[in-house]
Every structure is written in C-alpha cells, then in structure tokens.
Coordinates of C-alpha atoms and ligand atoms in Angstrom, one line a residue:
X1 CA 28.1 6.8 7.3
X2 CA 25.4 7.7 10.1
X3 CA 23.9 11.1 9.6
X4 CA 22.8 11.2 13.5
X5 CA 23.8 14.9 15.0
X6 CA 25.4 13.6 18.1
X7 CA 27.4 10.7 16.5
X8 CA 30.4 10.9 19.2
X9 CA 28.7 13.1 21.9
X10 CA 28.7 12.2 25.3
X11 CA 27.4 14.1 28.7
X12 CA 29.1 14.0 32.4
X13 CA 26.1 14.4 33.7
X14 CA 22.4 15.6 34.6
X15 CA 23.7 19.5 34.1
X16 CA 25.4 18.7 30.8
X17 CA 22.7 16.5 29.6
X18 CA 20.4 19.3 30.0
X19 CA 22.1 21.3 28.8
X20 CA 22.0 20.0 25.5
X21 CA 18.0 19.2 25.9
X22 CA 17.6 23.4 27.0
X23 CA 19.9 23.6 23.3
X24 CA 17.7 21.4 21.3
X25 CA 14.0 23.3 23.3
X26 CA 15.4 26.6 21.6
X27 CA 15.1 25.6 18.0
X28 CA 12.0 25.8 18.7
X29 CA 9.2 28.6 18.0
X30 CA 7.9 30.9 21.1
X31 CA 3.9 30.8 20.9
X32 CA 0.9 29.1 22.2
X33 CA 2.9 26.2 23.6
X34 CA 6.3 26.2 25.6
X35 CA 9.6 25.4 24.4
X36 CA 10.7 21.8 25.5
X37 CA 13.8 19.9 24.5
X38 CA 14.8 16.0 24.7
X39 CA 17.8 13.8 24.5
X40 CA 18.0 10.2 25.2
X41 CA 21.4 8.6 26.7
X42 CA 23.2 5.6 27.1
X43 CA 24.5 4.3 30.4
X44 CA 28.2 5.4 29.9
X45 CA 26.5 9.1 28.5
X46 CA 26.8 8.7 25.2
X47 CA 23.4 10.8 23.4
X48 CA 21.5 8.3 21.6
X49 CA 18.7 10.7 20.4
X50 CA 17.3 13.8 20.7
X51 CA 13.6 16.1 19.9
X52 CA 12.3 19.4 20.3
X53 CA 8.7 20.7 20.0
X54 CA 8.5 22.8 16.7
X55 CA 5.0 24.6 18.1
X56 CA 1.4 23.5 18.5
X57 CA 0.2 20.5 16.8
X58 CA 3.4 18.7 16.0
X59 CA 5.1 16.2 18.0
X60 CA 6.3 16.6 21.9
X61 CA 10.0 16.6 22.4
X62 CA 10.1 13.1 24.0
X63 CA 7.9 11.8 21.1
X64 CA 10.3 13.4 18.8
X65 CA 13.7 12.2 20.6
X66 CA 12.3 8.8 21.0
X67 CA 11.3 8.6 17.4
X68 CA 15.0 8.8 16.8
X69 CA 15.8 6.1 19.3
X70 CA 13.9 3.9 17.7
X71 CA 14.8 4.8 14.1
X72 CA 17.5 3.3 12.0
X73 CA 20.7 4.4 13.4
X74 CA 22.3 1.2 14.5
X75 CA 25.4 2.5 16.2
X76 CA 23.0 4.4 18.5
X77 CA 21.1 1.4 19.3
X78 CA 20.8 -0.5 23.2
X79 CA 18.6 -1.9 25.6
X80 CA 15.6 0.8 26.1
X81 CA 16.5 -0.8 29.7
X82 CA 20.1 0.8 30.0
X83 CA 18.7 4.3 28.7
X84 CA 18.0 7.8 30.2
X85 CA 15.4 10.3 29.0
X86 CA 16.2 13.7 29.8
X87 CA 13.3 16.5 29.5
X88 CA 13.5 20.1 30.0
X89 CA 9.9 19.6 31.0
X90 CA 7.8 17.0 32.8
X91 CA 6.2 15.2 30.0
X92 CA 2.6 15.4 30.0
X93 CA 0.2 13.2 30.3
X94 CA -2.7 15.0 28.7
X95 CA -4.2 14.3 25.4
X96 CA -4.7 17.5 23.1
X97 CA -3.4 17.7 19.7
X98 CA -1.2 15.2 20.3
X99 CA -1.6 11.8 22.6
X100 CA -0.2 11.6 26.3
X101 CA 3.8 11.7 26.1
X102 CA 3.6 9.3 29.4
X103 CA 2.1 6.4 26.6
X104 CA 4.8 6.8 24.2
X105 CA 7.5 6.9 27.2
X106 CA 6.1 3.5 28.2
X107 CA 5.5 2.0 25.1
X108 CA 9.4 3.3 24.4
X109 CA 10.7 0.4 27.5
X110 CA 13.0 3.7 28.9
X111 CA 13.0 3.3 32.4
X112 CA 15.1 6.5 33.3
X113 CA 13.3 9.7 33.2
X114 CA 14.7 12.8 34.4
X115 CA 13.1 16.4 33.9
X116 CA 13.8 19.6 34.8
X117 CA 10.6 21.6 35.5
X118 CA 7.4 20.4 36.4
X119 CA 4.4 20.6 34.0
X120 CA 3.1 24.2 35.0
X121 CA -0.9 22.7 33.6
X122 CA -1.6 21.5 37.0
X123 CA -1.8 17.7 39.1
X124 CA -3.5 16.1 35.9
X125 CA -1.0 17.5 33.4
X126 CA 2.1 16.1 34.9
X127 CA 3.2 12.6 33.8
X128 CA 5.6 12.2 36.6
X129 CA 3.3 10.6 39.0
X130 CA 1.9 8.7 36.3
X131 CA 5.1 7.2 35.3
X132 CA 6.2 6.2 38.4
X133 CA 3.0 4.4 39.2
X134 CA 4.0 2.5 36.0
X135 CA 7.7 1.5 38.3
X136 CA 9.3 4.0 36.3
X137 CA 12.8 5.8 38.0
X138 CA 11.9 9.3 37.5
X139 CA 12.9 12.3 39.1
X140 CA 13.1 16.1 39.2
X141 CA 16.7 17.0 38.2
X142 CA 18.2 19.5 41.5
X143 CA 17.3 23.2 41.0
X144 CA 20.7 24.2 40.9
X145 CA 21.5 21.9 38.0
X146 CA 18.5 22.7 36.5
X147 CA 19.1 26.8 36.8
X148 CA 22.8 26.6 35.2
X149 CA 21.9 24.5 32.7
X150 CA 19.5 27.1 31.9
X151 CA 16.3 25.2 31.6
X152 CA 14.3 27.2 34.7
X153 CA 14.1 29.9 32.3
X154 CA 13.5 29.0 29.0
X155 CA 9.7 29.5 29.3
X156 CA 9.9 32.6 31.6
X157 CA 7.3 34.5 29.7
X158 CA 5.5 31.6 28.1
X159 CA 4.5 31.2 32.0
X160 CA 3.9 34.5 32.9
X161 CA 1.7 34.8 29.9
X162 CA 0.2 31.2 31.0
X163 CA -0.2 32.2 34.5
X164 CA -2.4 35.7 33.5
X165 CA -4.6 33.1 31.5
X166 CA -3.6 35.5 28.7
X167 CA -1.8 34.6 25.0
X168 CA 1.7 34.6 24.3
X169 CA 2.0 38.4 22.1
X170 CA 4.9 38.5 19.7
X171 CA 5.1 42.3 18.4
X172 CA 6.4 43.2 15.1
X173 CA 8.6 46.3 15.0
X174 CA 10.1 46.7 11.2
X175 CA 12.1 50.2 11.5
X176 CA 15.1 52.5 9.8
X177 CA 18.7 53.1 11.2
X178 CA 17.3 56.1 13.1
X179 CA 14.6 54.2 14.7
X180 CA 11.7 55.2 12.0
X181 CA 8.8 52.9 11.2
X182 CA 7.8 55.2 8.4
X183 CA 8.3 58.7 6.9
X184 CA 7.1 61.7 7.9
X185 CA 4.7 61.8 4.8
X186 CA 3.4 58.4 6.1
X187 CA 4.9 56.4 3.5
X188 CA 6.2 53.5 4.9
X189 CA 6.1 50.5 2.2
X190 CA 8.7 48.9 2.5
X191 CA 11.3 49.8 4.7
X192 CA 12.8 46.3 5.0
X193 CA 13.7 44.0 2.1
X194 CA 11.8 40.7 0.8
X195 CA 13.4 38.2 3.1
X196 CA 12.3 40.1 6.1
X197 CA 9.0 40.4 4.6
X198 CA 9.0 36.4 3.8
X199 CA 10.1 36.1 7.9
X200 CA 6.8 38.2 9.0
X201 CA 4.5 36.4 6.9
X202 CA 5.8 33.0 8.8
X203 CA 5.7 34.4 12.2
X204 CA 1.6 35.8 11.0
X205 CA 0.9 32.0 10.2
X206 CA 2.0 30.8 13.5
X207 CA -0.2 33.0 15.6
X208 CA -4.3 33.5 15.7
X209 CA -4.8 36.9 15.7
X210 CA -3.0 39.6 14.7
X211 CA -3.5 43.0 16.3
X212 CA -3.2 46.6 14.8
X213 CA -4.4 50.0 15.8
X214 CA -7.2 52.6 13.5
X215 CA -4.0 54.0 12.6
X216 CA -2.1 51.4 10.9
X217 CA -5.6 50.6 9.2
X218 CA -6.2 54.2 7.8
X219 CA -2.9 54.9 6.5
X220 CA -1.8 51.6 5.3
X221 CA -4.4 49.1 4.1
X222 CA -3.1 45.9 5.1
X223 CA -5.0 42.6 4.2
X224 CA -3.1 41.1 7.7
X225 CA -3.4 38.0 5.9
X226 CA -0.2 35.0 5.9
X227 CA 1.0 34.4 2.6
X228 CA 4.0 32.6 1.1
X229 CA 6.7 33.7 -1.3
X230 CA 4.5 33.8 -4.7
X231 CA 1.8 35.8 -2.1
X232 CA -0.8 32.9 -2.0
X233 CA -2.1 32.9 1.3
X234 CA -1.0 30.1 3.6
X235 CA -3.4 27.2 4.9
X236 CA -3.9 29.0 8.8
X237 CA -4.3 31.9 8.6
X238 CA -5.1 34.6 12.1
X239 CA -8.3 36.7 12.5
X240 CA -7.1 40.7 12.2
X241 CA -8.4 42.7 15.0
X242 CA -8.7 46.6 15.0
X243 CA -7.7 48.4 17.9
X244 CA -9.1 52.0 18.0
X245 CA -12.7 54.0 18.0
X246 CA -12.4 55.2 14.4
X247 CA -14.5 53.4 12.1
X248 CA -13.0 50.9 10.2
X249 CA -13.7 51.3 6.2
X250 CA -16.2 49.3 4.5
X251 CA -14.0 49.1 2.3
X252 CA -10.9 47.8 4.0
X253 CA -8.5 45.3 2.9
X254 CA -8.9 43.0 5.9
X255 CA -12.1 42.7 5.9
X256 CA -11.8 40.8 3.1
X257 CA -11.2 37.8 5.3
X258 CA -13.8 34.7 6.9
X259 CA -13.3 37.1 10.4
X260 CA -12.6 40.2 12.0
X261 CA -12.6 42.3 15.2
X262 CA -12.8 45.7 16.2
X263 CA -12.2 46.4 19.6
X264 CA -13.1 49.9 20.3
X265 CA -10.9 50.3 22.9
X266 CA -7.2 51.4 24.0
X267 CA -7.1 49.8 26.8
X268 CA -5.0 46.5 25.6
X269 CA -6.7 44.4 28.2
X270 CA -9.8 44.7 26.8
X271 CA -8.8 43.1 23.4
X272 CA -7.7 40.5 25.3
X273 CA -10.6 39.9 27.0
X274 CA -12.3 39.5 24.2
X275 CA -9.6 36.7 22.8
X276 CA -9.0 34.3 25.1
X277 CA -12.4 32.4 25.5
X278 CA -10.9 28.9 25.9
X279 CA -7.2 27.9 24.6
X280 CA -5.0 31.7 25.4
X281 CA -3.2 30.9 21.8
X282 CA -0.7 33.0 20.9
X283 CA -1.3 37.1 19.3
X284 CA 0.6 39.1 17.2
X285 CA 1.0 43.0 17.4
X286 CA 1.8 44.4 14.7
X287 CA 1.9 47.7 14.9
X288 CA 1.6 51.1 14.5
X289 CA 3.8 52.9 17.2
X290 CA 0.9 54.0 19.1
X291 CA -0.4 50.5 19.9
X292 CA 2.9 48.7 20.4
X293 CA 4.0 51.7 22.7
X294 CA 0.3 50.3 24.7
X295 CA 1.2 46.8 25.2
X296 CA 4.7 47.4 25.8
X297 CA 4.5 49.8 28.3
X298 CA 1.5 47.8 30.2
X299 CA 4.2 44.6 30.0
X300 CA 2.3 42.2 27.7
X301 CA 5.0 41.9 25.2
X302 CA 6.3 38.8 25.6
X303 CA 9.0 38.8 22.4
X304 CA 10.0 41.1 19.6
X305 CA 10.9 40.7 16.3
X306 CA 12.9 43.7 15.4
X307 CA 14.0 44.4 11.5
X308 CA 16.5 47.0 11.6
X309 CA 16.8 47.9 7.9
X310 CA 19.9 49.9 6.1
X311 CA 17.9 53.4 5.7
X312 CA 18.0 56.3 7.1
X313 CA 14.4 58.3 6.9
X314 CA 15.6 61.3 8.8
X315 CA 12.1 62.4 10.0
X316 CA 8.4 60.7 10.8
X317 CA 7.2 58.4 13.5
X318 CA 9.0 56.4 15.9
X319 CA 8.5 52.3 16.8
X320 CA 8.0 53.1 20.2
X321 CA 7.2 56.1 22.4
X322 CA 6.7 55.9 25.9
X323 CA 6.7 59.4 27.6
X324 CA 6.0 57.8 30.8
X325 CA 9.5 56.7 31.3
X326 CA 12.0 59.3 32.0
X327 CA 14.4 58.0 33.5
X328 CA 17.1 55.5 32.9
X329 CA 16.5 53.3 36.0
X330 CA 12.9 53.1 34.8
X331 CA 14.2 52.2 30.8
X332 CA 12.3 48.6 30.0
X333 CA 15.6 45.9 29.3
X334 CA 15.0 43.9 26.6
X335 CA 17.2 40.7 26.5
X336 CA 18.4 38.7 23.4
X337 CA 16.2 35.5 23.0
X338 CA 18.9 32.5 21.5
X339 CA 15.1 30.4 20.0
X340 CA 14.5 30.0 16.9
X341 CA 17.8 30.4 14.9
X342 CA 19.8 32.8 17.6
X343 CA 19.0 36.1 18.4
X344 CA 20.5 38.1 15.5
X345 CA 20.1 36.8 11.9
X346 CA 21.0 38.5 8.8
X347 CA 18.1 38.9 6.3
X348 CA 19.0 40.2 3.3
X349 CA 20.2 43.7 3.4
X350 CA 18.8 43.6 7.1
X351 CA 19.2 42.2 10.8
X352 CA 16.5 41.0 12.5
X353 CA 17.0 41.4 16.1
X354 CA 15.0 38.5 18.2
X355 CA 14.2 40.2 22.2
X356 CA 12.4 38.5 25.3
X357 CA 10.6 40.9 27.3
X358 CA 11.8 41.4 30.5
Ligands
NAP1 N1 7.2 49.7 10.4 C1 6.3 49.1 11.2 O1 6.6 48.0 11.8 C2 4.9 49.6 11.2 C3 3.9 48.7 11.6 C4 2.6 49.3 11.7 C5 2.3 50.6 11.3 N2 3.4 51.4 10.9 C6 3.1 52.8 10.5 O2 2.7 53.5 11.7 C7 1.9 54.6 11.2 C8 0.6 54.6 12.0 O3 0.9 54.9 13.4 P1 -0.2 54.9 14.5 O4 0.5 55.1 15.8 O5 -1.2 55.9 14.2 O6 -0.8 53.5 14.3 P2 -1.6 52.5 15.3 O7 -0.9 52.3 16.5 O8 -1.9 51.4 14.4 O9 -3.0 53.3 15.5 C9 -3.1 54.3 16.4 C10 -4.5 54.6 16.7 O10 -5.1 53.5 17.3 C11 -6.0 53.9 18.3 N3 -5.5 53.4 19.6 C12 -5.6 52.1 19.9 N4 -5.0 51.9 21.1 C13 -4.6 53.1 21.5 C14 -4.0 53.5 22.7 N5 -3.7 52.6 23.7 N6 -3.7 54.8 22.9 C15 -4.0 55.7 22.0 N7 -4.6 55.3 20.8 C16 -4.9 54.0 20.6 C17 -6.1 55.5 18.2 O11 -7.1 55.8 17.3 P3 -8.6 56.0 17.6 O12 -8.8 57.4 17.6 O13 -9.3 55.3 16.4 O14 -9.0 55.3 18.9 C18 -4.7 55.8 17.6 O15 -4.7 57.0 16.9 C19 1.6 54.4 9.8 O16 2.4 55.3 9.1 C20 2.1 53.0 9.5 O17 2.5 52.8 8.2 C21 4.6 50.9 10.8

C-alpha cells in the first residue's frame, strides 16, 4: 500500500491548489529564509507530490515536491508533460546553499508552473522569466486567488524584516500563570518543564545569535549555548551578544564560547548594526524583560515563542513592560502563527503559545 500523503487528493483549482502548497510552506520553520510550499498535480487535479522548505540549507520546496514526483510511488506517476507545479513562491533561480530551483524545474520535463508571489530578491532572483525563456507556461496565480488561499501573507514579516535589510528576531518569553518570568528574589530556574526547555534549545540552534541584556547576564549565568537532550552542545551553535553598559564578567558562562559580543548600547538598532554585515540571518532574543520590552515596543519582533507554565509566582518581574502604551487602541496585537506544528502545542505540563508580530 502507498504511503504517499495525498493518495486520493484532488484540487478544483489554482485557489485550492494553493491552498494546500500555503499548508505544506507552514510546516516549515520562521528564520533566515521564507516559508515556501509545493505540490505537483495531474491534469484532472489529482496531487501527485508535494515539498516544503524546512529552513536554510536544506532543499527548496519545488526540489523537495519534485523529489517525490519522481520517487517510487507508481500510482502517482504520469507524463512530467501533463503536470502542474504550484509554488507559493516564484522559484529562484539563484545559486546559494542550494542550486537554482529553475535547473531542477527543467531537468523535472514539468511544463506548468504556477506561483503565487514573486521572488522579493530582486530581477536576478526570480526564475519566472528564466523559465519561460526555456518555453515554459508559467504564470503568476491572480491576487485574489492568491490572498484567499492565504499565500500573500505567509511571509509578512519575513519581508518586512528582508525589506529593513535586518534579521528575522524570534524572542523567547518563558513565564508563570500570572505573567512572571521570575520571582521576586530573582530566582527564576526553571519555571517551565524539560520539554519546553528541549523546544528552546532547538529554536537557539536554528538562529545565529542570540541576544540578552546585562541583566539576564548578572543574575543568571547562561552559557547561551544549543544543546540536545543529554546537554551536549549541538553542531551550530549562535554567537551570544550582551546588550547593556555593565561589564560583563570575566568570568561569565558565555564567554566560554569561540565568540561573543557586547554591545554597549540600548538602543536595539545598534546591535543590529553591528550583525548584519552580509546575509541578515536570523536572531534570537532571549530575554530579560527589560530588553524584550526594547525590541518589542521599537517593532522588531517578528515571532514569539511563549511558554506559559502551570505556576503561579505571585510577585517579581514581568515578561514585558511597556509604560509607553496606555491605552487600549494603542495595545500591540499579536496574532497566532499556524508554522511549525500550529500555534498552540502542549509541552509537558506547559503550552507554548507560537505569535506573529503584527
Ligand atoms: N523567563 C524568561 O524567559 C527570562 C529570560 C531572560 C531573563 N529572565 C529573568 O529576567 C531577570 C532580569 O531582567 P532584566 O530586565 O534586568 O534583564 P535584561 O533585559 O537581560 O537586562 C536589562 C539590562 O540590560 C541593559 N539594557 C539593555 N538594553 C536596554 C534598554 N533598551 N533599556 C534599558 N536597559 C537596557 C540595562 O543594563 P545596563 O545598565 O548594563 O545598560 C538593563 O538593566 C532575571 O531574573 C532573569 O532570570 C527571564
């Protein structure tokens, strides 16, 4: 019996089809890159195939979907001639850790391409032209499609972020039931349980830097370092950087590492001046209250990662404070981000609460 997905699946058409490509894109991880799904039909609609990009340095959507149409599965098998490929996003046609999608289209004998947004990287990023020069049939999908099926905005802040020639920022928020991210004594190890732990050290492998305040340094230590289960660090692992004019410690954890900033600065825009010399990459905040309340409140928080854990601490700091809004019109709206396993998960004893920016 065929293990394929979408054995029995068919589409009505270019909003359905992408649809289920903007379905497949959030699997994905937010970061560095954008999020970009693929499926391949049939002529009658049936989905032959389908990719998404897991995050920088593995394989494009279209690789990924085409990989499948290729692959073993007999009862998804026709002409390459009689196929579609649908793409949330004009493939590129680029090489940079990974070769030009536009090669592996061709090589693929698809003639159909339809996409839904154009490669934001400029004229010599998008494949479209490319592929046409080939004799390809490809096309833009309408903008009405495109916005119902949900694909104009599935890199809203990936752009925005792109756009400012800054990185992508996650921020880390791990707090009680009453909104504490430690106690008023300052002890805050561990508020949340193990699994939410093992979730934070994945999401610090994935990004290159990780950001925390003099603060965060002084009261807590932290090594800032990615590390798996057994507490072995993983193979990538980001640079910490210090936010703050205190003096960090000789002796402090994280400079135990190959590198390390300070930034003796508040002023978030001048850490990331100092970060983005060539690829933007993606950064991780981290914390205390005092710099996440920065970023946040100057709008360079692209997502959240919120672990709501089953305590009540009664007293102590809060994750966010940002006396500058007083009002409810004025109150920043977070929205629930569906990538990366759905918006709310259970982690052991706690929820983790996944938020795009507005
Ligand atoms: N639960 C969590 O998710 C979590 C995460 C991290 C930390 N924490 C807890 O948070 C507590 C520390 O809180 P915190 O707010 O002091 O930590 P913090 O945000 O890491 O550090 C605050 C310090 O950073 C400097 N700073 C950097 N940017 C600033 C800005 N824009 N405005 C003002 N100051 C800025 C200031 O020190 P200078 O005088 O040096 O400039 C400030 O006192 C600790 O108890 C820690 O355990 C909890």
């Amino acid at each position: 019996m065929s293990a394929f997905e979408f054995d029995g699946t068919t589409v009505a058409g270019p909003e359905e089809a992408l649809a289920l490509a903007v379905a497949q894109a959030l699997r994905g991880i937010r970061g560095a890159n954008p999020l970009v799904g693929a499926i391949i039909t049939a002529s009658d609609g049936r989905v032959l195939a389908s990719g998404y990009h897991r995050g920088r340095g593995t394989a494009h959507a279209e690789v990924e979907a085409l990989a499948g149409f290729n692959g073993p599965n007999e009862s998804t098998r026709i002409n390459p001639a009689d196929a579609t490929l649908w793409i949330t996003l004009e493939p590129c046609d680029h090489t940079g850790t990974t070769g030009p999608c536009t090669e592996a289209i061709l090589a693929s004998g698809i003639r159909r391409v339809r996409y839904a947004v154009a490669d934001p990287t400029g004229p010599d990023g998008g494949g479209a032209a490319r592929l046409r020069s080939a004799g390809l049939d490809v096309q833009q999908v309408d903008a009405g499609q495109v916005r119902r099926a949900g694909a104009d905005d599935l890199n809203r802040r990936w752009t925005l972020a792109r756009d400012s020639g800054r990185p992508f920022v996650t921020a880390h928020l791990a707090q009680s039931l009453d909104g504490r991210v430690a106690a008023a004594d300052g002890t805050s190890q561990w508020i949340t349980g193990p699994e939410s732990r093992r979730h934070a050290h994945r999401v610090r492998s994935r990004v290159d830097a990780i950001i925390v305040g003099t603060g965060t340094v002084l009261a807590d230590d932290p090594r800032l370092t990615a590390r798996d289960e057994d507490g072995h660090d993983l193979p990538l692992q980001p640079v910490p950087v210090v936010q703050g004019r205190r003096a960090v410690p000789a002796g402090a954890a994280l400079r135990g590492g190959a590198s390390w900033l300070h930034v003796e600065s508040h002023d978030p825009q001048v850490v990331l001046d100092q970060l983005t010399a060539g690829d933007p990459g993606h950064v991780l905040i981290e914390g205390g209250p005092t710099v996440l309340s920065a970023w946040m409140g100057a709008g360079l928080v692209d997502e959240l990662f919120l672990y709501q854990a089953p305590l009540v601490l009664g007293s102590g700091p809060t994750g966010l404070d940002l006396p500058q809004l007083t009002t409810l019109p004025h109150a920043l709206r977070l929205t629930l981000d569906a990538a990366e396993n759905g918006a709310i998960s259970r982690l052991g004893d706690d929820v983790l609460l996944h938020y795009a920016a507005p």
